[in-house]
Amino acid sequence: MACMKLGSKSDAFQRRGQAWFCTTGLPSDVVVEVEDMSFHLHKFPLLSRSGLMERLIADASKGEDSCVIGLPKIPGGAKMFELVAKFCYGVKLELTASNVVCLRCAAEHLEMTEEYGEGNLISQTEVFLNQVVLQNWNDSLRALQTCSDVLSCAEDLDIPKRCIDSLAANACTNPTLFGWPVRDHRAPLQSPGGSVLWNGISTGARSKNLSSDWWFEDASTLSLSLYKRLISAMETRGMKPETIAGSLSFYAKKYLPGLNRRHGASEGSGHLAPGSGALLSVEEQKILLEEIDHLLPVQKGFVSTKFLAGLLRTAKILRVNPSCISNLEMRIGMQLDQATLEDLLMPCFSYSMETLYDVDCVQRILEHFLAMDQVDGGETPGSVDGGQLMGSPSLVPITMVAKLIDGYLAEVAPDVNLKLPKFQSLAGGVPEYARPLDDGLYRAIDIYLQAHPWFAESDREQLCRLMDCQKLSLEACTHAAQNERLPLRIIIQVLFFEQLQLRTSIAGCFLVSDNLDGSRQLRSGLLGANDGGWATSTARENQVLKVGMDNMKMRVSELEKECSNMRQEIQKLGKAKESSLAKKLGLRLKSQMCSTHEDSASKPSSVHSHSHSHVKFEKTKDRHGREKKT
């Protein structure tokens, strides 16, 4: 740390308890009281350097030889007045980055201008501050840290702004711009050629280039108010948004313990693990989190989704402003395709505790993503222009999101408190075109049905309508065909589409086989008998294809048998229902038949006439219809 020596006399001050004495051989004629400390000094050295002390001594003396004065508002308190007193007596002292700000403020308060002596304390501290401290990163940082102790006075003197501008300029400077790297207190001194220096002599060793995060740890030592101003100054000077985001992430992880419970402290390339920061109260943590959210870059991709998810989880624990939570959800939704399943598994912190995980939060995040995807042109994934598929780049992120949501549904499905409408709303929120296959959705539905065995058949069918049986893979179809938890209607659909896939695959194999045979004959005619190796390899390929087709034929026959058995079972169920109905109506039918028989026996003539008329009706009909007698 750089320093500047003032004065030349030896130290003549001694401390006795809560009092300082100047041992110059002359009796003290003035006592200055600062806080709980008293200084027994002499009038002339003080009034000859300070305008304020001159007026106070004149008012307190009133013709007497000794007096007592008080300085309750001097910046820096008793410690700084001790240095001021030594300066007035010409005693040796050192100006450093740690005391120059407080001394500058104390000198301003005491009016120690050039009017009361050349090279007074104000001018000395200003020279050291401008020519030494503000030219060095470490000293500027240390001076800015001490501004918190005398902030109001330092602000009047514009010291924090000068320190912040110096730090921002150093952080934004390209180390390779002038061929001389920015001085880092953790790195050894280097020559213009880049080699490490030892006692001014080049060692030949090359120092590693500074990464963009070399200042993160130093900046995290600042108070929140000063840190915010530093970040704003860096943004004004053109600092990259991703670097700003990295510093904010470092600062948040240092002072928000909730961010380090599930995720590692270090994140990104070269980021340093933050040390244990000062313990903040819950209210201070809430203020810090809201400020971090306000300072984060709004552009997509500059802040990692994992960090945003950690902020959102911590915000829910601290119960911060709802607008902050909504803003974090929107940020995550903008880049949901970059999230992982762990990022979305946020515990439910509501008082009702209906579900283990906050499904409603994920639903809102998905809605934000879909809204952004529509703005980017993802609402027309199948539009064609000039023979090319338009909007295809947007299919990549939304397909990744569909896979992520299916995985999330499978993770939350075992929760018995998860209501069917919530599950359907989240699963149905993903557009149909976003899922090339519905295997992941089928897995989630199967787990949900297993955890909710009391669902009625209608609820099961309603749930299974979320997936498209035509978009299930052959393996998923095989599993679904044997799944007793699925409704019977869905199983029949699965079997139908499975057979359709198999037949399509077999037809494709036959087509490939025919093409291979034709190609083999053509090549054999062109190449002649000299190319026996190619013929052997083609024969092997045909044999492999034949085995595969035989296996597929066997599978098709097995599936047809299963369908036939299922149809027979359905018919048996129908016949059983008909037989039970017939038993209930048997007596009534029998009584009606008996009564009809008795009526026919008692009135044979009427029956005969009726049958005769019926015959005549048939003959008439035959004449008009066929125009011939039967």
XYZ file of C-alpha atoms in Angstrom:
630
model
C 0.000 0.000 0.000
C 1.389 3.366 -1.035
C 2.032 5.974 1.658
C 3.191 9.577 2.031
C 5.241 10.797 5.010
C 4.470 14.139 6.624
C 6.381 16.035 9.357
C 9.895 15.520 10.623
C 9.767 15.722 14.428
C 9.832 12.722 16.684
C 6.644 11.597 18.342
C 6.055 13.603 21.517
C 2.584 12.283 22.328
C 1.831 9.913 25.170
C -1.427 8.260 26.112
C -2.533 7.795 29.694
C -5.843 6.041 29.933
C -8.394 8.124 28.059
C -6.122 11.161 27.682
C -3.307 12.237 25.339
C -0.463 14.493 26.486
C 2.090 16.422 24.443
C 5.477 16.177 26.206
C 7.137 19.338 24.882
C 8.134 20.625 28.294
C 5.496 23.363 28.304
C 2.308 23.106 30.327
C -0.885 22.483 28.384
C -3.158 25.487 27.982
C -6.039 23.897 26.042
C -7.971 20.642 26.439
C -9.799 19.305 23.379
C -12.488 16.728 24.077
C -13.356 14.330 21.224
C -15.801 11.522 21.979
C -14.527 9.854 25.190
C -10.936 11.015 24.700
C -9.310 14.261 25.935
C -6.216 15.876 24.357
C -4.013 18.144 26.547
C -2.398 20.425 23.961
C -1.239 23.979 23.311
C -3.165 26.797 21.675
C -0.654 28.149 19.176
C 0.049 24.961 17.094
C -3.702 24.429 16.705
C -4.931 27.923 15.868
C -2.020 28.485 13.473
C -3.280 25.605 11.268
C -7.053 25.544 11.725
C -9.595 28.306 11.224
C -12.198 26.471 13.303
C -9.813 25.933 16.204
C -8.874 29.618 16.096
C -12.496 30.681 16.600
C -13.252 28.016 19.222
C -10.182 28.858 21.289
C -10.943 32.589 21.109
C -14.523 32.031 22.260
C -13.543 29.595 25.040
C -10.561 31.524 26.472
C -12.271 34.871 27.265
C -8.996 36.279 28.603
C -8.052 33.184 30.575
C -4.805 31.278 30.092
C -6.404 27.831 29.635
C -9.644 26.603 28.184
C -11.629 23.489 27.301
C -13.287 23.004 23.910
C -15.235 20.141 22.380
C -15.298 18.690 18.862
C -18.274 16.306 18.816
C -18.773 16.255 15.021
C -15.255 15.908 13.677
C -15.112 13.200 10.941
C -13.170 10.139 12.026
C -13.542 10.892 15.712
C -10.694 10.765 18.220
C -8.461 8.642 16.004
C -8.422 11.230 13.225
C -7.985 14.173 15.606
C -4.902 12.464 16.986
C -3.344 12.522 13.492
C -4.492 16.121 12.980
C -2.825 17.163 16.247
C 0.417 15.461 15.260
C 0.332 17.272 11.923
C -0.126 20.612 13.678
C 2.947 19.875 15.838
C 5.010 18.721 12.831
C 5.316 15.165 14.170
C 6.030 12.375 11.709
C 2.940 10.584 10.342
C 2.010 8.587 7.252
C -0.792 9.231 4.824
C -2.211 5.962 3.488
C -5.210 4.878 1.457
C -6.816 3.780 4.732
C -6.698 7.194 6.456
C -6.503 9.786 3.684
C -10.259 10.062 3.188
C -11.019 10.575 6.875
C -8.096 12.994 7.231
C -9.280 14.948 4.195
C -12.754 15.225 5.710
C -11.376 16.171 9.143
C -9.153 18.843 7.569
C -12.165 20.235 5.719
C -14.180 20.308 8.949
C -11.349 22.112 10.799
C -10.790 24.570 7.887
C -7.101 23.693 7.488
C -6.606 25.694 4.279
C -3.518 27.407 2.833
C -4.647 30.592 4.514
C -3.404 29.109 7.790
C -0.057 27.909 6.548
C 1.543 26.716 3.344
C 1.302 22.990 2.725
C -1.624 22.641 5.092
C -3.478 19.362 5.610
C -6.150 19.926 2.948
C -3.626 20.432 0.162
C -1.421 17.561 1.370
C -4.287 15.068 1.454
C -5.571 16.228 -1.950
C -2.185 15.736 -3.573
C -1.813 12.252 -2.140
C -5.366 11.325 -3.055
C -5.159 12.470 -6.680
C -1.583 11.587 -7.555
C -1.176 8.316 -5.662
C -4.385 6.722 -4.424
C -6.566 7.231 -7.487
C -3.856 5.897 -9.779
C -3.888 2.449 -8.206
C -6.674 -0.149 -8.067
C -5.963 -1.408 -4.569
C -5.561 2.038 -3.020
C -8.657 3.379 -4.770
C -10.636 0.413 -3.478
C -9.387 0.863 0.072
C -10.143 4.591 -0.004
C -13.647 3.910 -1.278
C -14.234 1.403 1.508
C -13.337 3.985 4.145
C -15.817 6.446 2.645
C -18.608 4.569 4.410
C -17.341 5.876 7.775
C -17.599 9.553 6.723
C -19.986 9.245 3.803
C -21.832 12.553 4.087
C -18.674 14.642 4.301
C -16.937 12.541 1.634
C -19.888 13.027 -0.703
C -19.598 16.798 -0.261
C -15.971 16.523 -1.357
C -16.858 14.206 -4.284
C -14.405 11.560 -3.042
C -16.591 8.428 -3.626
C -17.273 9.444 -7.218
C -13.591 9.974 -7.910
C -12.722 6.568 -6.433
C -15.522 4.830 -8.349
C -14.491 6.443 -11.642
C -10.927 5.286 -11.055
C -11.999 1.728 -10.286
C -14.328 1.589 -13.285
C -11.594 2.866 -15.590
C -9.153 0.229 -14.317
C -11.676 -2.594 -14.610
C -12.730 -1.607 -18.133
C -9.196 -1.127 -19.459
C -8.002 -3.816 -21.869
C -4.730 -5.172 -20.388
C -3.288 -5.788 -23.852
C -4.141 -2.339 -25.210
C -0.772 -0.772 -24.428
C 1.217 -3.948 -23.964
C 1.320 -3.481 -20.187
C -1.164 -5.460 -18.073
C -3.385 -3.890 -15.465
C -1.746 -4.167 -12.069
C -3.351 -6.908 -10.006
C -2.489 -7.207 -6.319
C -2.575 -11.009 -6.647
C -0.210 -11.115 -9.628
C 3.533 -10.488 -9.595
C 4.997 -7.356 -11.165
C 5.675 -7.703 -14.893
C 7.934 -6.057 -17.411
C 6.622 -4.485 -20.636
C 7.508 -7.741 -22.371
C 5.260 -9.687 -20.026
C 7.892 -11.564 -17.988
C 7.708 -11.747 -14.202
C 10.026 -9.380 -12.317
C 11.846 -10.219 -9.076
C 13.572 -7.271 -7.387
C 13.415 -5.465 -10.709
C 15.158 -8.285 -12.598
C 13.385 -10.259 -15.302
C 13.006 -13.928 -14.407
C 11.984 -15.030 -17.906
C 8.779 -16.608 -16.596
C 5.556 -15.574 -18.282
C 2.624 -14.460 -16.173
C -0.864 -15.690 -16.874
C -3.238 -13.268 -18.544
C -5.835 -11.710 -16.315
C -9.355 -13.018 -16.746
C -12.343 -10.713 -16.879
C -13.359 -11.598 -13.315
C -10.163 -10.511 -11.571
C -11.982 -7.652 -9.812
C -15.076 -9.591 -8.615
C -13.763 -10.444 -5.147
C -12.465 -6.932 -4.482
C -15.733 -5.303 -5.535
C -17.706 -7.641 -3.284
C -16.113 -6.033 -0.210
C -18.001 -2.779 -0.859
C -21.274 -1.887 0.780
C -24.389 -2.324 -1.346
C -24.825 1.396 -1.991
C -21.234 1.852 -3.192
C -21.262 -1.424 -5.133
C -24.384 -0.320 -7.037
C -22.654 2.909 -8.042
C -19.568 1.025 -9.169
C -21.634 -1.311 -11.383
C -23.475 1.662 -12.902
C -20.175 3.404 -13.666
C -18.835 0.250 -15.338
C -21.968 -0.057 -17.475
C -21.548 3.578 -18.525
C -17.974 2.865 -19.588
C -19.064 -0.067 -21.756
C -18.373 -3.065 -19.543
C -19.709 -6.255 -21.169
C -23.106 -7.345 -19.805
C -21.910 -10.903 -19.169
C -19.069 -9.552 -16.996
C -21.490 -7.350 -15.079
C -23.746 -10.368 -14.553
C -20.798 -12.425 -13.301
C -19.921 -9.797 -10.696
C -23.532 -9.539 -9.532
C -23.691 -13.314 -9.217
C -20.500 -13.331 -7.137
C -21.779 -10.556 -4.877
C -25.178 -12.217 -4.369
C -23.682 -15.593 -3.493
C -21.439 -13.980 -0.922
C -24.239 -12.335 1.041
C -27.288 -14.544 0.297
C -26.764 -17.912 2.019
C -29.787 -19.423 0.287
C -28.001 -19.390 -3.081
C -25.290 -21.782 -1.878
C -27.480 -24.471 -0.357
C -28.056 -26.486 -3.502
C -25.654 -25.016 -6.059
C -21.905 -24.640 -5.984
C -20.457 -21.296 -5.108
C -18.363 -21.003 -8.238
C -20.066 -20.771 -11.592
C -18.656 -19.985 -14.971
C -15.135 -19.892 -16.289
C -12.565 -18.668 -13.797
C -14.985 -17.376 -11.184
C -13.560 -17.298 -7.713
C -15.462 -18.906 -4.846
C -16.637 -16.075 -2.610
C -15.623 -16.099 0.997
C -18.080 -15.960 3.819
C -19.622 -12.519 3.751
C -21.052 -10.533 6.619
C -24.259 -11.944 8.075
C -27.239 -9.922 6.911
C -30.651 -9.773 8.472
C -33.685 -11.098 6.605
C -34.756 -7.574 5.709
C -31.282 -6.700 4.430
C -31.228 -9.881 2.331
C -34.587 -8.963 0.809
C -33.290 -5.512 -0.135
C -30.115 -7.007 -1.585
C -31.987 -9.567 -3.691
C -34.336 -6.940 -5.105
C -31.381 -4.704 -5.988
C -29.545 -7.589 -7.679
C -32.623 -8.306 -9.771
C -32.805 -4.629 -10.744
C -29.115 -4.492 -11.745
C -29.008 -7.730 -13.779
C -28.835 -7.283 -17.583
C -32.222 -7.705 -19.207
C -30.846 -9.378 -22.332
C -31.342 -13.105 -22.727
C -28.398 -15.398 -22.099
C -26.124 -13.082 -20.117
C -27.275 -14.521 -16.778
C -27.229 -18.281 -16.246
C -30.591 -19.941 -15.725
C -29.217 -21.821 -12.723
C -28.396 -18.542 -10.975
C -31.803 -17.080 -11.818
C -33.519 -20.187 -10.462
C -31.492 -19.866 -7.258
C -32.532 -16.228 -6.932
C -36.172 -17.161 -7.448
C -35.994 -19.951 -4.875
C -34.366 -17.599 -2.350
C -36.881 -14.854 -3.139
C -39.732 -17.210 -2.307
C -38.087 -18.143 0.992
C -37.530 -14.494 1.941
C -40.996 -13.512 0.639
C -39.731 -10.525 -1.302
C -41.854 -8.128 -3.309
C -44.233 -10.040 -5.662
C -43.099 -7.872 -8.570
C -39.524 -9.115 -8.040
C -40.693 -12.748 -8.062
C -42.712 -12.119 -11.231
C -39.705 -10.498 -12.889
C -37.469 -13.454 -12.034
C -40.059 -15.879 -13.426
C -40.137 -13.873 -16.644
C -36.319 -13.908 -16.881
C -36.257 -17.700 -16.500
C -39.083 -18.043 -19.017
C -37.098 -16.090 -21.611
C -34.363 -18.747 -21.556
C -36.260 -21.812 -20.375
C -34.593 -23.893 -23.094
C -31.296 -23.433 -21.200
C -32.693 -24.699 -17.887
C -32.253 -28.113 -16.308
C -34.718 -30.235 -14.388
C -33.040 -29.325 -11.092
C -33.643 -25.627 -11.825
C -37.409 -26.167 -12.041
C -37.774 -28.325 -8.929
C -38.718 -25.477 -6.597
C -40.347 -26.470 -3.306
C -43.737 -25.003 -2.566
C -43.384 -22.388 0.176
C -47.053 -21.403 0.392
C -48.934 -21.748 3.659
C -51.379 -24.251 2.148
C -48.590 -26.672 1.126
C -50.871 -28.461 -1.322
C -48.053 -29.964 -3.360
C -44.410 -30.684 -2.712
C -43.218 -28.627 -5.697
C -44.486 -25.278 -6.937
C -46.247 -26.419 -10.122
C -48.014 -23.090 -10.591
C -44.662 -21.289 -10.777
C -43.437 -23.623 -13.531
C -46.736 -23.096 -15.349
C -46.174 -19.327 -15.365
C -42.570 -19.754 -16.496
C -43.729 -21.938 -19.397
C -46.309 -19.329 -20.391
C -43.590 -16.645 -20.479
C -41.469 -18.849 -22.730
C -44.342 -19.572 -25.118
C -45.145 -15.866 -25.323
C -41.514 -15.077 -26.207
C -41.432 -17.953 -28.695
C -44.459 -16.535 -30.501
C -42.829 -13.126 -30.660
C -39.735 -14.730 -32.206
C -41.846 -16.428 -34.896
C -42.305 -19.823 -33.304
C -46.069 -19.737 -33.816
C -45.674 -20.811 -37.477
C -43.244 -23.709 -37.345
C -44.530 -25.283 -40.508
C -44.625 -22.330 -42.888
C -42.881 -22.850 -46.178
C -41.135 -20.248 -48.255
C -39.284 -21.036 -51.449
C -39.277 -24.748 -50.760
C -37.602 -24.332 -47.372
C -39.174 -24.792 -43.954
C -39.470 -21.443 -42.264
C -39.302 -21.039 -38.500
C -37.297 -24.231 -38.069
C -34.668 -22.611 -35.790
C -37.434 -21.925 -33.243
C -38.294 -25.620 -33.109
C -34.998 -26.453 -31.436
C -35.560 -24.516 -28.161
C -39.246 -25.384 -27.904
C -38.467 -29.061 -28.454
C -35.941 -28.878 -25.625
C -38.542 -27.184 -23.430
C -41.090 -29.911 -24.236
C -38.589 -32.560 -23.159
C -37.840 -30.574 -19.994
C -41.524 -30.217 -19.093
C -42.115 -33.941 -19.677
C -39.257 -34.707 -17.303
C -40.685 -32.279 -14.754
C -44.110 -33.905 -15.016
C -42.573 -37.325 -14.396
C -40.789 -35.919 -11.325
C -43.888 -34.349 -9.744
C -46.321 -37.075 -10.833
C -45.854 -39.260 -7.676
C -47.256 -36.442 -5.515
C -50.688 -37.707 -4.430
C -51.805 -34.115 -3.758
C -51.195 -33.033 -7.348
C -54.649 -32.450 -8.816
C -55.584 -33.698 -12.264
C -56.412 -30.218 -13.672
C -52.931 -28.926 -12.737
C -51.246 -31.913 -14.348
C -53.366 -31.533 -17.489
C -52.805 -27.782 -17.684
C -49.020 -28.084 -17.533
C -48.841 -31.067 -19.891
C -51.253 -29.496 -22.360
C -49.451 -26.151 -22.280
C -46.745 -27.493 -24.579
C -47.810 -27.239 -28.258
C -48.319 -30.522 -30.102
C -45.661 -29.742 -32.701
C -43.050 -29.348 -29.943
C -43.027 -33.092 -29.200
C -41.567 -35.268 -32.005
C -42.376 -38.264 -29.795
C -44.776 -38.555 -26.875
C -42.701 -41.144 -25.013
C -41.776 -38.705 -22.239
C -45.365 -37.604 -21.813
C -46.527 -41.239 -21.734
C -43.984 -41.997 -18.996
C -45.262 -39.063 -16.913
C -48.893 -40.141 -17.396
C -48.062 -43.714 -16.423
C -46.338 -42.566 -13.210
C -49.266 -40.268 -12.411
C -51.793 -43.083 -12.887
C -49.697 -45.366 -10.714
C -49.689 -42.770 -7.911
C -53.456 -42.155 -8.281
C -55.041 -45.616 -8.580
C -58.476 -44.355 -7.434
C -59.144 -42.441 -10.671
C -62.323 -43.404 -12.536
C -62.213 -44.755 -16.070
C -63.440 -41.436 -17.466
C -60.647 -39.537 -15.697
C -58.070 -41.978 -17.042
C -59.348 -41.550 -20.582
C -59.354 -37.781 -20.205
C -55.776 -37.863 -18.986
C -54.588 -40.186 -21.759
C -56.026 -37.872 -24.406
C -53.070 -35.581 -23.706
C -50.787 -37.911 -25.685
C -50.981 -38.923 -29.326
C -50.755 -42.701 -29.747
C -49.419 -42.199 -33.261
C -46.356 -40.408 -31.825
C -45.288 -43.235 -29.525
C -42.175 -45.190 -30.394
C -42.293 -48.933 -30.955
C -40.856 -49.560 -27.485
C -43.432 -47.271 -25.864
C -46.241 -48.962 -27.799
C -45.060 -52.372 -26.610
C -45.101 -51.160 -23.003
C -48.471 -49.437 -23.333
C -50.110 -52.496 -24.909
C -49.393 -54.452 -21.720
C -50.107 -51.592 -19.268
C -53.105 -52.470 -17.117
C -53.356 -48.900 -15.812
C -54.386 -47.533 -19.219
C -58.049 -47.551 -20.307
C -59.078 -50.315 -22.698
C -59.876 -47.891 -25.486
C -56.381 -46.406 -25.342
C -54.786 -49.873 -25.402
C -56.728 -50.739 -28.553
C -55.547 -47.523 -30.209
C -51.981 -48.265 -29.225
C -52.184 -51.784 -30.678
C -53.639 -50.467 -33.911
C -50.945 -47.869 -34.432
C -48.235 -50.329 -33.384
C -49.343 -52.724 -36.118
C -49.450 -49.828 -38.539
C -45.866 -48.899 -37.679
C -44.692 -52.470 -38.044
C -46.355 -52.906 -41.405
C -44.913 -49.623 -42.616
C -41.463 -50.687 -41.452
C -41.818 -54.082 -43.163
C -42.900 -52.435 -46.397
C -39.889 -50.156 -46.202
C -37.618 -53.131 -45.615
C -39.064 -54.910 -48.664
C -38.505 -51.796 -50.727
C -34.915 -51.551 -49.530
C -34.408 -55.250 -50.227
C -35.736 -54.892 -53.789
C -33.506 -51.909 -54.391
C -30.525 -53.812 -53.080
C -31.298 -56.784 -55.334
C -31.637 -54.528 -58.384
C -28.473 -52.673 -57.493
C -26.632 -55.942 -56.969
C -27.724 -57.271 -60.397
C -26.780 -54.032 -62.095
C -23.391 -53.914 -60.470
C -22.741 -57.572 -61.147
C -23.444 -56.970 -64.845
C -21.138 -53.990 -64.956
C -18.285 -55.267 -62.827
C -18.294 -58.856 -63.994
C -16.975 -61.768 -62.045
C -13.832 -60.044 -60.808
C -15.575 -58.278 -57.907
C -16.548 -61.218 -55.717
C -15.985 -59.296 -52.460
C -18.724 -56.791 -53.189
C -21.188 -59.622 -53.980
C -20.337 -61.359 -50.713
C -20.970 -58.212 -48.657
C -24.268 -57.580 -50.444
C -25.387 -61.132 -49.732
C -24.630 -60.637 -46.067
C -26.625 -57.417 -45.966
C -29.593 -59.140 -47.609
C -29.377 -61.963 -45.098
C -29.422 -59.522 -42.178
C -32.403 -57.721 -43.667
C -34.223 -61.019 -44.152
C -33.709 -61.982 -40.515
C -34.980 -58.588 -39.409
C -38.084 -58.869 -41.575
C -38.803 -62.358 -40.252
C -38.641 -61.045 -36.693
C -40.964 -58.193 -37.559
C -43.432 -60.599 -39.205
C -43.468 -62.700 -36.046
C -44.125 -59.605 -33.952
C -47.001 -58.578 -36.233
C -48.580 -62.006 -35.926
C -48.281 -61.863 -32.147
C -49.926 -58.459 -32.059
C -52.740 -59.684 -34.315
C -53.342 -62.588 -31.942
C -53.468 -60.168 -29.002
C -56.004 -57.993 -30.832
C -58.105 -61.050 -31.682
C -58.110 -62.177 -28.065
C -59.098 -58.720 -26.921
C -61.984 -58.615 -29.404
C -63.191 -62.010 -28.138
C -63.053 -60.757 -24.562
C -65.069 -57.685 -25.533
C -67.648 -59.894 -27.292
C -67.880 -62.161 -24.233
C -68.538 -59.128 -22.067
C -71.283 -58.040 -24.441
C -72.915 -61.529 -24.507
C -72.806 -61.710 -20.727
C -74.693 -58.431 -20.507
C -77.284 -59.682 -23.034
C -77.814 -62.977 -21.123
C -78.401 -61.145 -17.861
C -80.920 -58.901 -19.557
C -82.682 -61.935 -21.073
C -83.010 -63.588 -17.663
C -84.686 -60.523 -16.242
C -87.216 -60.401 -19.084
C -87.683 -64.214 -19.421
C -90.872 -64.565 -17.408
C -92.543 -61.678 -19.136
C -91.726 -63.009 -22.588
C -92.928 -66.494 -21.626
C -96.273 -65.207 -20.360
C -96.761 -63.182 -23.529
C -96.024 -66.257 -25.683
C -98.482 -68.413 -23.681
C -101.279 -65.875 -23.988
C -100.712 -65.616 -27.705
C -100.904 -69.406 -28.086
C -104.228 -69.627 -26.208
C -105.730 -66.871 -28.357
C -104.694 -68.647 -31.545
C -106.285 -71.974 -30.364
C -109.616 -70.382 -29.443
C -109.957 -68.488 -32.749
C -108.743 -70.738 -35.589
C -110.989 -69.186 -38.221
C -109.667 -65.749 -37.659
C -106.130 -67.010 -37.808
C -106.843 -68.887 -41.000
C -108.426 -65.875 -42.595
C -105.517 -63.738 -41.466
C -103.009 -66.124 -42.974
C -105.028 -66.307 -46.143
C -105.087 -62.574 -46.458
C -101.373 -62.577 -45.861
C -100.846 -64.989 -48.707
C -102.935 -62.834 -50.973
C -100.849 -59.842 -49.993
C -97.680 -61.736 -50.909
C -99.069 -62.735 -54.257
C -100.126 -59.165 -55.028
C -96.750 -57.943 -54.067
C -95.048 -60.486 -56.273
C -97.220 -59.462 -59.196
C -96.404 -55.796 -58.878
C -92.779 -56.363 -58.058
C -91.728 -59.218 -60.337
C -94.731 -59.343 -62.731
C -94.889 -63.163 -62.450
C -96.532 -65.743 -60.236
C -94.547 -67.716 -57.655
